[in-house]
Amino acid sequence: MDRIIVLPGDGIGPEVTREARRVLEAVAARHGLKLGFEEALIGGASIEATGTPLADDVVALCRESRAVLLGAVGGPQWDEMPVETRPEKGLLRIRKDLGLFANLRPASVFSALVGASSLRPEVVDGIDLLVVRELTGGLYFGEPRGIALVEGEREGRNTMVYTEHEIARIARVAFESAARRRRHVTHVHKANVLEVSQLWMQVVEEVARDYADVELSHQLVDSCAMLLVREPKRFDVMVTSNLFGDILSDEAAMITGSLGMLPSASLGEGGIGLYEPVHGSAPDIAGQDLANPLAAILSAAMLLEHSLDAAPAATEVREAVSRVLAAGHRTGDLVLDDHEGDTLGCRAMGDLVIEQLESAP
Ligand code: IPM
Ligand code: MG
């Protein structure tokens, strides 16, 4: 039996992971996969119950599992807390403790949703890119860090630091991914200003020598942000540092129509994968059955593919989602002004995906 730990977290996390789990259960039954689920706390929910955003026993539980399915963390009630004890720290810690250095964020567009983007349909139709974000280093984790009183005034400090092995291993993930796709890697950097980026340039070039059939280009992060809205189809795989990847993956997600559609996988050397929707906890709509569960459901599809070696089951989930959208069903985040028909809630959307799954041949 493969053990899956569900960490629902805060805001809409519990409702979207509930639907993703139901989808996993339905698809597992069809494919003879034996899954055992266990739930645990992370983020604000964990702070309220245990005083810390991620307890040690939860990390231990995840270490013993095949995969982790996570909802989202954070909310306004914890916004005043210091960085060290905030809900987000739980998420950062689980990534770090499980060694999940490679964050894969695919942004592609379902044809039924081309019209939901704020960009023109001809710019959007056919977008299929993968952001490979370094997840356990860079500014997020670099030392020294903190706010201190220096010569009578407060000073804030963070450190952007990468070693060559951290860069090489994420570059390899990008080249391996590109080799299975359209064979193009764009390395995103700020080498005109940052030494760290200059090292990334060198190391990514070195790794590229092992992948003769994958083309490599380098793009400054500011112009990359611009090109993403002008010509998103030119990108295949993008590889970049933790902070740049955080920013660009939200942008990539939004041009496909809704942040509510984008899944992610975080992988490492330990064999455990963590899967989470790219959207956040959306506290404004939490608990009202308004959330779009599709990003969580598509994250479950990535779990099937990367952690359970069940690519056919993953394809079935994606196709079920695609048919539900093609039939015109929408949650609120996907609704355009000219949309006709009902707006669905989170549970009803999950029901439709399961219905489509079960009626597949
Ligand atoms: C993400 C989120 C997180 C991050 C936050 C919640 C800490 O924005 O997964 O992209 O910055 O990595
Ligand atoms: Mg983010």
Coordinates of C-alpha atoms and ligand atoms in Angstrom, one line a residue:
M1 CA 0.0 0.0 0.0
D2 CA 1.3 3.5 -0.8
R3 CA 0.8 5.9 2.0
I4 CA -0.3 9.5 1.1
I5 CA -0.2 12.2 3.7
V6 CA -2.7 14.9 3.2
L7 CA -1.8 18.3 4.7
P8 CA -4.9 20.5 4.1
G9 CA -3.6 23.6 5.8
D10 CA -5.5 26.8 5.8
G11 CA -8.2 28.8 3.9
I12 CA -9.5 26.8 0.9
G13 CA -6.8 24.2 1.4
P14 CA -9.1 21.7 3.2
E15 CA -11.9 21.9 0.6
V16 CA -9.7 21.6 -2.5
T17 CA -7.6 18.7 -1.0
R18 CA -10.8 16.9 -0.1
E19 CA -11.8 16.9 -3.8
A20 CA -8.3 15.9 -4.9
R21 CA -8.4 13.0 -2.5
R22 CA -11.8 11.8 -3.7
V23 CA -10.5 11.9 -7.2
L24 CA -7.4 9.9 -6.2
E25 CA -9.6 7.3 -4.5
A26 CA -11.8 7.0 -7.6
V27 CA -8.9 6.6 -10.0
A28 CA -7.0 4.3 -7.7
A29 CA -10.0 1.9 -7.7
R30 CA -10.1 1.9 -11.5
H31 CA -6.3 1.2 -11.8
G32 CA -5.9 -1.3 -8.9
L33 CA -3.7 1.1 -6.9
K34 CA -3.7 0.6 -3.1
L35 CA -3.6 4.0 -1.4
G36 CA -3.8 4.7 2.3
F37 CA -4.5 8.3 3.3
E38 CA -3.6 10.1 6.6
E39 CA -4.2 13.7 7.4
A40 CA -2.0 16.0 9.4
L41 CA -1.7 19.7 10.3
I42 CA 0.4 22.4 8.7
G43 CA 0.4 26.2 8.6
G44 CA -2.0 28.3 10.7
A45 CA -4.1 25.2 11.5
S46 CA -1.1 23.7 13.1
I47 CA -0.2 26.9 14.9
E48 CA -3.6 27.0 16.5
A49 CA -3.4 23.3 17.6
T50 CA 0.2 22.9 18.6
G51 CA 1.8 26.4 18.6
T52 CA 4.1 25.7 15.7
P53 CA 3.4 25.8 11.9
L54 CA 4.8 22.3 11.4
A55 CA 5.4 19.8 14.2
D56 CA 8.3 17.3 14.2
D57 CA 6.0 14.3 14.2
V58 CA 4.3 15.5 11.0
V59 CA 7.7 15.8 9.3
A60 CA 8.4 12.2 10.5
L61 CA 5.1 11.0 9.1
C62 CA 5.8 12.6 5.7
R63 CA 9.2 11.0 5.6
E64 CA 7.6 7.6 6.0
S65 CA 5.2 8.2 3.1
R66 CA 5.2 7.9 -0.6
A67 CA 3.8 11.3 -1.3
V68 CA 2.3 14.4 0.3
L69 CA -0.7 16.2 -0.9
L70 CA -0.8 19.8 0.4
G71 CA -3.6 22.4 0.2
A72 CA -2.4 25.9 1.1
V73 CA -1.1 27.8 4.1
G74 CA -1.6 31.3 5.6
G75 CA -4.3 33.8 6.3
P76 CA -4.9 37.3 7.6
Q77 CA -5.1 36.2 11.3
W78 CA -1.4 35.3 11.2
D79 CA -0.2 38.2 9.1
E80 CA 1.3 40.1 12.0
M81 CA 3.5 37.3 13.2
P82 CA 7.2 37.4 12.7
V83 CA 8.6 35.4 9.7
E84 CA 10.1 32.7 11.9
T85 CA 6.7 31.5 13.3
R86 CA 4.3 32.3 10.5
P87 CA 2.2 29.6 8.7
E88 CA 4.4 29.9 5.6
K89 CA 7.4 28.7 7.7
G90 CA 5.6 25.3 7.9
L91 CA 5.6 25.0 4.1
L92 CA 9.2 26.2 3.8
R93 CA 10.3 23.7 6.4
I94 CA 8.5 20.7 4.9
R95 CA 10.1 21.5 1.5
K96 CA 13.6 21.8 3.1
D97 CA 13.3 18.9 5.5
L98 CA 12.2 16.5 2.7
G99 CA 15.0 17.9 0.4
L100 CA 12.5 18.9 -2.3
F101 CA 14.8 21.1 -4.3
A102 CA 12.9 20.8 -7.6
N103 CA 9.6 22.5 -8.0
L104 CA 7.8 21.8 -11.3
R105 CA 5.1 24.2 -12.2
P106 CA 3.6 23.4 -15.6
A107 CA 1.4 26.1 -17.2
S108 CA -0.6 24.9 -20.1
V109 CA -4.0 26.0 -21.2
F110 CA -7.1 23.9 -21.6
S111 CA -8.7 24.8 -24.9
A112 CA -12.0 25.4 -23.3
L113 CA -10.4 28.1 -21.1
V114 CA -8.6 30.1 -23.8
G115 CA -11.1 32.9 -23.4
A116 CA -10.7 33.1 -19.6
S117 CA -7.2 34.7 -19.9
S118 CA -6.7 38.4 -19.8
L119 CA -4.6 38.1 -22.9
R120 CA -5.9 37.7 -26.4
P121 CA -6.9 34.1 -27.4
E122 CA -4.3 33.9 -30.2
V123 CA -1.6 34.8 -27.7
V124 CA -2.8 32.2 -25.2
D125 CA -3.9 29.2 -27.3
G126 CA -1.2 26.6 -27.2
I127 CA 0.8 27.8 -24.2
D128 CA 2.7 24.9 -22.8
L129 CA 5.5 25.7 -20.5
L130 CA 7.1 24.3 -17.4
V131 CA 8.7 26.5 -14.7
V132 CA 11.4 24.5 -12.9
R133 CA 12.0 26.5 -9.8
E134 CA 14.8 25.9 -7.3
L135 CA 13.0 25.4 -4.0
T136 CA 15.3 24.9 -1.1
G137 CA 18.0 27.6 -1.5
G138 CA 18.5 31.2 -2.5
L139 CA 17.0 34.2 -0.8
Y140 CA 14.4 32.0 1.0
F141 CA 17.0 30.2 3.1
G142 CA 20.2 32.1 2.8
E143 CA 22.0 33.3 6.0
P144 CA 22.5 35.8 7.5
R145 CA 19.0 37.0 7.7
G146 CA 16.9 39.1 10.0
I147 CA 16.1 42.6 11.1
A148 CA 18.6 44.3 13.5
L149 CA 19.3 47.6 15.0
V150 CA 22.4 48.9 13.2
E151 CA 23.8 52.3 14.2
G152 CA 20.5 53.4 15.6
E153 CA 18.3 52.4 12.7
R154 CA 16.6 49.2 11.8
E155 CA 18.2 47.2 9.0
G156 CA 16.7 44.2 7.2
R157 CA 18.9 41.6 5.6
N158 CA 18.5 38.5 3.5
T159 CA 21.2 36.6 1.6
M160 CA 21.0 35.2 -1.9
V161 CA 23.4 32.3 -1.9
Y162 CA 23.8 29.2 -4.2
T163 CA 26.5 26.6 -4.3
E164 CA 27.4 25.0 -7.6
H165 CA 25.9 21.6 -6.7
E166 CA 22.6 23.2 -5.9
I167 CA 22.6 24.9 -9.3
A168 CA 23.7 21.8 -11.2
R169 CA 21.1 19.5 -9.8
I170 CA 18.2 21.8 -10.6
A171 CA 19.7 22.5 -14.1
R172 CA 19.7 18.7 -14.6
V173 CA 16.0 18.4 -13.7
A174 CA 15.3 21.2 -16.3
F175 CA 17.3 19.5 -19.1
E176 CA 15.8 16.1 -18.3
S177 CA 12.3 17.6 -18.5
A178 CA 13.1 19.5 -21.7
A179 CA 14.5 16.3 -23.3
R180 CA 11.0 14.8 -22.9
R181 CA 9.3 18.0 -24.2
R182 CA 10.2 20.5 -26.9
R183 CA 13.9 20.4 -26.0
H184 CA 14.4 24.0 -25.1
V185 CA 15.6 25.4 -21.7
T186 CA 15.5 29.1 -20.8
H187 CA 17.7 29.9 -17.9
V188 CA 16.3 33.0 -16.1
H189 CA 18.7 35.2 -14.3
K190 CA 19.9 38.7 -13.3
A191 CA 23.5 38.3 -14.3
N192 CA 23.9 41.9 -15.3
V193 CA 23.7 42.8 -11.5
L194 CA 24.1 39.7 -9.4
E195 CA 27.2 37.5 -9.0
V196 CA 25.0 34.6 -7.9
S197 CA 23.4 34.8 -11.4
Q198 CA 26.8 34.8 -13.0
L199 CA 27.6 31.5 -11.3
W200 CA 24.2 30.1 -12.4
M201 CA 25.1 31.0 -16.0
Q202 CA 28.4 29.2 -15.8
V203 CA 27.0 26.1 -14.1
V204 CA 24.0 25.8 -16.3
E205 CA 26.3 26.1 -19.4
E206 CA 28.4 23.2 -17.9
V207 CA 25.4 21.0 -17.4
A208 CA 24.1 21.8 -20.9
R209 CA 27.1 20.0 -22.4
D210 CA 25.6 16.7 -21.3
Y211 CA 22.4 17.5 -23.3
A212 CA 23.5 18.1 -26.8
D213 CA 20.0 17.8 -28.2
V214 CA 18.5 20.4 -25.8
E215 CA 18.9 24.1 -26.8
L216 CA 19.8 26.5 -24.0
S217 CA 19.1 30.2 -23.9
H218 CA 19.6 32.8 -21.1
Q219 CA 17.0 35.5 -20.3
L220 CA 17.2 38.3 -17.9
V221 CA 14.4 38.0 -15.4
D222 CA 12.9 41.4 -16.0
S223 CA 12.7 40.9 -19.8
C224 CA 11.4 37.3 -19.2
A225 CA 8.5 38.8 -17.2
M226 CA 7.8 41.0 -20.2
L227 CA 8.1 38.2 -22.8
L228 CA 5.8 36.0 -20.8
V229 CA 2.9 38.3 -21.5
R230 CA 4.0 39.2 -25.0
E231 CA 4.9 35.8 -26.4
P232 CA 4.3 33.0 -23.9
K233 CA 4.4 30.3 -26.5
R234 CA 8.1 30.7 -27.1
F235 CA 8.9 29.1 -23.8
D236 CA 9.3 25.4 -23.2
V237 CA 11.2 24.8 -19.9
M238 CA 12.3 27.7 -17.7
V239 CA 14.8 27.1 -15.0
T240 CA 15.5 29.6 -12.2
S241 CA 16.2 30.4 -8.6
N242 CA 13.7 30.2 -5.8
L243 CA 12.5 33.9 -5.7
F244 CA 12.4 34.4 -9.5
G245 CA 10.6 31.2 -9.9
D246 CA 8.0 32.2 -7.2
I247 CA 7.2 35.3 -9.1
L248 CA 7.3 34.0 -12.7
S249 CA 5.2 31.0 -11.9
D250 CA 2.3 33.2 -10.7
E251 CA 2.6 35.2 -13.9
A252 CA 2.7 32.0 -16.0
A253 CA -0.3 30.6 -14.2
M254 CA -2.4 33.7 -14.6
I255 CA -1.8 34.1 -18.4
T256 CA -3.4 30.6 -18.8
G257 CA -6.7 32.0 -17.4
S258 CA -6.8 31.3 -13.7
L259 CA -4.4 30.7 -10.8
G260 CA -7.1 28.2 -9.8
M261 CA -5.9 25.7 -12.5
L262 CA -2.2 25.3 -11.9
P263 CA -0.7 22.3 -10.2
S264 CA 2.8 21.7 -8.9
A265 CA 5.1 18.9 -7.9
S266 CA 8.1 19.3 -5.6
L267 CA 10.7 16.5 -5.9
G268 CA 14.0 15.7 -4.4
E269 CA 16.6 13.0 -4.1
G270 CA 14.8 11.1 -1.3
G271 CA 12.0 9.7 -3.5
I272 CA 9.1 11.5 -1.7
G273 CA 7.1 14.0 -3.7
L274 CA 5.0 16.9 -2.5
Y275 CA 2.1 18.1 -4.6
E276 CA 0.3 21.3 -4.1
P277 CA -1.8 23.8 -6.1
V278 CA 0.0 27.0 -7.0
H279 CA -2.8 29.2 -5.8
G280 CA -2.7 30.2 -2.1
S281 CA -5.2 29.9 0.7
A282 CA -7.7 32.5 -0.6
P283 CA -9.1 33.3 2.8
D284 CA -11.7 35.6 1.3
I285 CA -13.6 32.6 -0.1
A286 CA -12.6 29.9 2.3
G287 CA -15.2 27.5 3.7
Q288 CA -17.9 28.7 1.3
D289 CA -17.7 26.0 -1.3
L290 CA -16.6 28.6 -3.9
A291 CA -13.0 27.4 -4.5
N292 CA -11.8 25.8 -7.7
P293 CA -10.5 22.3 -6.8
L294 CA -9.0 21.7 -10.3
A295 CA -5.4 22.8 -9.4
A296 CA -5.5 20.4 -6.5
I297 CA -7.0 17.7 -8.7
L298 CA -4.3 18.3 -11.3
S299 CA -1.7 18.2 -8.6
A300 CA -3.1 14.7 -7.7
A301 CA -2.5 13.8 -11.3
M302 CA 1.1 14.9 -11.0
L303 CA 1.3 12.7 -7.9
L304 CA 0.1 9.7 -9.8
E305 CA 2.6 10.3 -12.5
H306 CA 5.7 11.2 -10.5
S307 CA 5.3 9.3 -7.2
L308 CA 3.1 6.3 -8.2
D309 CA 4.5 5.6 -11.6
A310 CA 0.9 5.6 -12.8
A311 CA 1.0 7.8 -15.9
P312 CA -2.2 6.3 -17.5
A313 CA -4.1 7.1 -14.3
A314 CA -2.8 10.7 -14.4
T315 CA -3.8 11.0 -18.1
E316 CA -7.3 9.8 -17.2
V317 CA -7.6 12.5 -14.5
R318 CA -6.5 15.2 -16.9
E319 CA -8.8 14.1 -19.6
A320 CA -11.7 14.0 -17.1
V321 CA -11.0 17.6 -16.2
S322 CA -10.7 18.6 -19.8
R323 CA -14.1 17.0 -20.6
V324 CA -15.8 18.8 -17.6
L325 CA -14.4 22.1 -18.9
A326 CA -15.4 21.4 -22.5
A327 CA -18.9 20.8 -21.3
G328 CA -19.0 24.4 -20.1
H329 CA -18.8 23.8 -16.3
R330 CA -17.0 26.5 -14.4
T331 CA -16.2 27.6 -10.9
G332 CA -16.5 31.3 -10.1
D333 CA -12.8 32.1 -10.9
L334 CA -13.2 30.8 -14.5
V335 CA -16.4 32.6 -15.3
L336 CA -16.4 35.3 -17.9
D337 CA -19.0 38.0 -18.4
D338 CA -20.5 36.2 -21.3
H339 CA -20.7 32.8 -19.6
E340 CA -24.1 31.1 -19.7
G341 CA -25.0 28.5 -17.2
D342 CA -24.5 27.8 -13.6
T343 CA -21.4 28.6 -11.6
L344 CA -20.3 25.5 -9.7
G345 CA -19.0 25.1 -6.2
C346 CA -16.0 23.2 -5.1
R347 CA -17.7 19.9 -4.2
A348 CA -19.9 20.0 -7.4
M349 CA -16.8 20.4 -9.5
G350 CA -15.2 17.5 -7.8
D351 CA -18.3 15.4 -8.4
L352 CA -18.3 16.2 -12.1
V353 CA -14.6 15.2 -12.5
I354 CA -15.3 11.9 -10.7
E355 CA -18.4 11.3 -12.8
Q356 CA -16.3 11.8 -16.0
L357 CA -13.6 9.5 -14.6
E358 CA -16.0 6.8 -13.9
S359 CA -17.7 7.0 -17.3
A360 CA -14.4 6.8 -19.2
P361 CA -14.0 3.6 -21.1
Ligands
IPM1 C1 4.4 29.4 -3.5 C2 4.0 30.4 -2.3 C3 5.0 30.2 -1.2 C4 6.4 30.5 -1.7 C5 4.7 31.0 0.1 C6 3.3 30.7 0.6 C7 5.7 30.8 1.2 O1 4.0 31.7 -2.8 O2 4.4 28.2 -3.2 O3 4.7 29.9 -4.6 O4 6.8 31.7 -1.8 O5 7.1 29.6 -2.1
MG2 MG 4.2 31.9 -4.9

